[in-house]
Amino acid sequence: MEYFLQQLINGLTLGAIYGLIAIGYTMVYGIIGMINFAHGEVFMIGAFIAIIAFTLVWMTGISSIPLAILLVLLVTMIFTAAYGWAVERIAYRPLRGSVRLAPLISAIGMSIFLQNYVQLLQGARIKPLPPLISGGIVLTEGNGFAVQLNYTQMIIIVVTVVLMTVFTLLITKTALGRAQRACEQDRGMAALLGIDVDRTISLTFVMGAALAAVAGLMFALYYGVVDFFIGFSAGLKAFTAAVLGGIGSLPGAMLGGILIGLIEAFWSGYFSVEYKDVAAFSILVLVLIFRPTGLLGRPEVEKV
């Protein structure tokens, strides 16, 4: 039982990171109906910016860990959001209105470009981040095994819950959220009603990239290493989570992320860590076969 609880905590932590990335996929799909395959690389850039920001913060002599993390979080969100805006402006906006295949190919090209861009700038070696947060609490103990919840896991789960609450309020209560929902329904009609569709789409990319930045920072704090390839694997898992939860649904993205994290953690704990990716992607195949709209997704209505 103790081992099960430990894997549950590990799965929830990993799922929270996947969920934050998956929200970026689902927001972009919801508003313009395309899969932003470069979003995983935006997450990877966020992780690199976090490590660079930590180095700069330490160079300024700031020794307070909470203050350093807060500053790095703000810097990472701002710069990664700028990358998200640039990706939309360069790779997708010029192709708006073209056939659906064109932005898809552009997304794949942008993904490869960003991978190579980071590899050229930062090198192919992994970048370590020394452990900043140590310690935790022991929840229960039995059979010689202690169930631990460390402080990094607490921060990841709390930050994810807070961000989900803020973004839910943003989407449901603000003018920007209403504009996003209008563009999701019908961009042409939204434009006729005076909504700046281009600005709304750009802000959606910026918001998705900011969440990916938070996920990148949490990933760096949790695992302590990043490399230019983490965006590919984490991006695929997050995309799987978005599809599993129902792409286009914010609660679905978070639910899918948590489920994928739990599947990985329990599969690694009880079966084989080498095949945890097989388990995650098998879930994607099963969902696409038996429930293509995902767990919380809505079937598309053909407009006539």
C-alpha atoms as one frame of an Amber mdcrd trajectory, in Angstrom:
protein
   0.000   0.000   0.000   2.832   2.398   0.866   4.504   1.775  -2.484   1.181
   2.393  -4.253   0.799   5.752  -2.470   4.324   6.768  -3.435   3.677   5.978
  -7.086   0.406   7.906  -6.851   2.281  11.013  -5.650   4.936  10.600  -8.338
   2.236  10.168 -10.991   0.306  13.250  -9.890   3.482  15.333  -9.991   4.435
  14.150 -13.450   0.829  14.500 -14.606   0.725  18.117 -13.428   3.699  18.927
 -15.685   2.113  17.141 -18.651  -1.164  18.900 -17.962   0.435  22.351 -18.098
   1.961  21.554 -21.490  -1.231  19.914 -22.757  -3.232  23.083 -22.090  -1.134
  24.849 -24.739  -2.003  22.189 -27.310  -5.686  22.245 -26.472  -5.996  26.055
 -26.433  -4.436  26.417 -29.878  -6.482  23.558 -31.297  -9.640  24.970 -29.784
  -9.211  28.371 -31.362  -7.684  27.662 -34.782  -8.218  23.915 -35.186  -4.584
  22.911 -35.707  -2.020  20.915 -33.738   0.925  23.095 -32.786   3.645  20.454
 -32.948   6.238  23.093 -32.027   4.676  23.512 -28.579   6.881  20.782 -27.068
   9.930  22.743 -28.196   8.513  25.896 -26.612   8.396  23.926 -23.349  12.024
  22.876 -23.902  13.049  26.508 -24.510  11.282  27.429 -21.274  13.408  24.882
 -19.395  16.625  26.287 -20.917  15.611  29.874 -20.165  14.947  28.838 -16.561
  18.465  27.444 -16.173  20.010  30.542 -17.770  17.881  32.771 -15.539  18.988
  30.878 -12.430  22.618  31.438 -13.426  22.022  35.173 -13.895  20.130  35.432
 -10.603  22.988  33.770  -8.721  25.466  36.107 -10.423  23.568  39.070  -8.957
  24.144  37.668  -5.476  20.540  36.771  -4.621  20.749  33.916  -2.134  17.098
  33.556  -1.131  15.781  30.426  -2.866  12.060  31.455  -2.877  12.948  34.894
  -4.286  15.231  33.332  -6.904  12.518  30.892  -8.015   9.942  33.680  -8.207
  12.250  35.888 -10.311  13.166  32.977 -12.581   9.495  32.085 -12.984   8.629
  35.614 -14.115  11.618  35.893 -16.470  10.970  32.441 -17.941   7.287  33.143
 -18.543   8.009  36.487 -20.237  10.732  35.246 -22.579   9.026  31.954 -23.419
   5.780  33.802 -24.114   7.740  35.953 -26.563   8.877  32.780 -28.329   5.254
  31.576 -28.463   4.184  34.881 -29.984   7.031  34.729 -32.538   6.160  31.157
 -33.552   2.567  32.155 -34.259   3.586  35.330 -36.082   6.215  33.682 -38.296
   5.028  30.122 -38.871   1.236  30.162 -38.671  -0.280  33.577 -39.324   0.949
  33.826 -42.949  -0.702  30.448 -43.627  -4.070  31.303 -42.105  -6.756  30.605
 -44.649  -4.661  28.106 -46.606  -5.323  24.356 -46.770  -5.141  22.579 -43.403
  -2.049  20.615 -44.363   0.089  23.760 -44.781   0.166  24.905 -41.107   0.645
  21.290 -40.030   3.796  20.999 -42.133   4.879  24.428 -40.927   4.441  23.262
 -37.308   6.636  20.217 -37.871   9.248  22.390 -39.585   9.185  24.902 -36.733
   9.608  22.065 -34.231  12.725  20.795 -35.997  14.058  24.339 -36.381  13.681
  25.112 -32.665  15.402  21.860 -31.689  18.397  22.655 -33.885  18.364  26.302
 -32.850  18.740  25.363 -29.173  21.291  22.672 -29.980  23.438  25.210 -31.836
  23.171  27.832 -29.101  23.468  25.585 -26.030  25.227  22.496 -27.328  24.079
  18.893 -27.394  25.139  18.050 -23.845  22.657  17.984 -21.011  22.480  21.066
 -18.797  22.372  20.282 -15.070  20.610  22.321 -12.427  21.838  21.732  -8.856
  19.113  20.712  -6.387  17.616  23.907  -4.978  14.853  22.496  -2.824  15.564
  19.628  -0.496  13.552  17.863   2.136   9.922  16.958   2.457   7.470  15.254
   4.733   6.849  11.594   5.446   3.148  10.882   5.009   3.122   7.326   6.273
   5.504   4.486   6.929   5.125   0.736   6.949   6.861  -2.491   5.913  10.181
  -0.662   5.859   8.961   1.829   3.221   8.271   5.521   3.866   5.853   7.455
   1.660   7.439  10.853   1.046   6.091  14.048  -0.418   9.030  16.324  -1.079
   8.793  20.095  -1.262   9.404  20.210  -5.026   6.410  17.945  -5.602   4.321
  20.159  -3.326   5.329  23.268  -5.284   4.545  21.620  -8.640   1.097  20.473
  -7.532   0.187  23.763  -5.815   1.412  25.914  -8.729  -0.543  23.756 -11.177
  -3.758  24.035  -9.155  -3.347  27.813  -8.830  -2.643  28.261 -12.550  -5.596
  26.073 -13.523  -7.870  28.176 -11.300  -6.535  31.440 -12.736  -6.848  30.290
 -16.335 -10.346  28.922 -15.776 -11.407  32.316 -14.388  -9.613  34.042 -17.267
 -11.463  31.996 -19.870 -14.888  32.147 -18.223 -14.977  35.642 -16.667 -12.921
  38.043 -18.777 -13.373  39.798 -22.115 -10.335  37.985 -23.501 -11.884  34.648
 -22.547 -15.149  35.600 -24.241 -13.217  36.627 -27.352 -11.375  33.298 -27.354
 -14.619  31.356 -27.031 -16.180  33.428 -29.813 -13.213  32.744 -32.114 -13.471
  29.059 -31.230 -17.108  29.031 -32.334 -16.804  31.057 -35.529 -13.874  33.314
 -36.372 -15.694  35.060 -39.197 -18.652  35.976 -37.043 -16.327  37.015 -34.212
 -14.558  39.413 -36.591 -17.912  40.858 -37.710 -18.747  41.491 -34.046 -15.621
  43.594 -33.636 -13.266  41.066 -32.082  -9.635  41.380 -33.175  -9.170  37.757
 -34.225  -5.428  38.015 -34.941  -4.757  39.576 -31.551  -6.881  36.958 -29.799
  -5.035  34.118 -31.508  -1.645  35.673 -30.700  -2.604  36.027 -27.038  -3.694
  32.391 -27.009  -0.226  31.345 -28.181   1.340  33.648 -25.588  -0.755  32.127
 -22.787   0.014  28.580 -23.901   3.737  29.381 -24.075   3.656  30.963 -20.608
   2.166  27.777 -19.177   4.777  25.717 -21.034   7.422  27.963 -19.436   6.092
  27.118 -15.985   6.167  23.435 -16.919   9.762  23.845 -18.166  10.833  25.437
 -14.887   9.079  22.717 -12.863  10.699  20.028 -15.020  14.162  21.525 -14.442
  13.573  21.766 -10.684  12.174  18.230 -10.464  14.636  16.325 -12.663  17.670
  18.616 -12.422  18.713  18.175 -16.063  17.473  19.426 -19.422  18.576  18.855
 -23.001  17.423  19.983 -26.416  15.410  16.774 -26.957  13.106  16.911 -23.910
  10.508  18.877 -25.860   9.945  16.000 -28.278   9.144  13.313 -25.720   7.325
  15.562 -23.244   5.466  17.241 -26.099   4.238  13.903 -27.438   3.089  12.844
 -23.969   1.308  16.160 -23.479  -0.323  15.846 -26.896  -1.451  12.355 -25.896
  -2.851  13.834 -22.695  -4.738  16.512 -24.636  -6.274  13.872 -26.933  -7.059
  11.584 -24.017  -8.854  14.339 -22.115 -10.580  15.694 -25.203  -8.608  18.150
 -27.282 -10.153  21.608 -27.055 -11.165  21.134 -23.409  -9.065  22.789 -20.661
 -10.269  20.482 -17.853  -9.806  17.585 -20.270  -6.163  18.564 -20.893  -5.409
  18.583 -17.180  -7.324  15.335 -16.613  -5.481  13.693 -19.512  -2.137  14.931
 -18.186  -2.787  13.489 -14.756  -3.933  10.161 -16.231  -0.837   9.894 -18.437
   1.373  10.739 -15.464  -0.329   8.085 -13.338  -0.090   5.472 -16.093   3.630
   6.146 -16.483   4.315   6.098 -12.762   2.380   2.890 -12.057   3.705   1.140
 -15.146   7.278   2.069 -14.175   6.679   0.981 -10.598   4.926  -2.317 -11.183
   6.030  -3.471 -14.634   8.945  -2.073 -16.642  10.319   1.453 -16.773  11.702
   0.798 -20.275   8.190   0.318 -21.672   6.399   3.181 -19.912   6.193   5.119
 -23.182   4.585   2.116 -24.852   1.897   2.112 -22.175   1.220   5.834 -22.613
   0.982   5.704 -26.395  -1.103   2.519 -26.301  -3.640   4.547 -24.363  -3.616
   7.127 -27.158  -4.323   4.421 -29.750  -7.171   2.961 -27.696  -8.732   6.381
 -27.147  -8.546   7.216 -30.850 -10.223   3.901 -31.685 -12.993   3.814 -29.076
 -13.524   7.456 -28.122 -12.001   9.823 -30.689 -13.396  12.891 -28.905 -11.574
  12.026 -25.668 -12.948  11.735 -22.143 -14.313  15.296 -21.885 -14.325  16.289
 -25.553 -17.378  17.245 -27.551 -18.144  15.791 -30.975 -17.734  18.297 -33.790
 -20.993  19.490 -35.299 -20.952  19.854 -39.061 -22.118  23.376 -39.917 -24.375
  23.755 -42.943
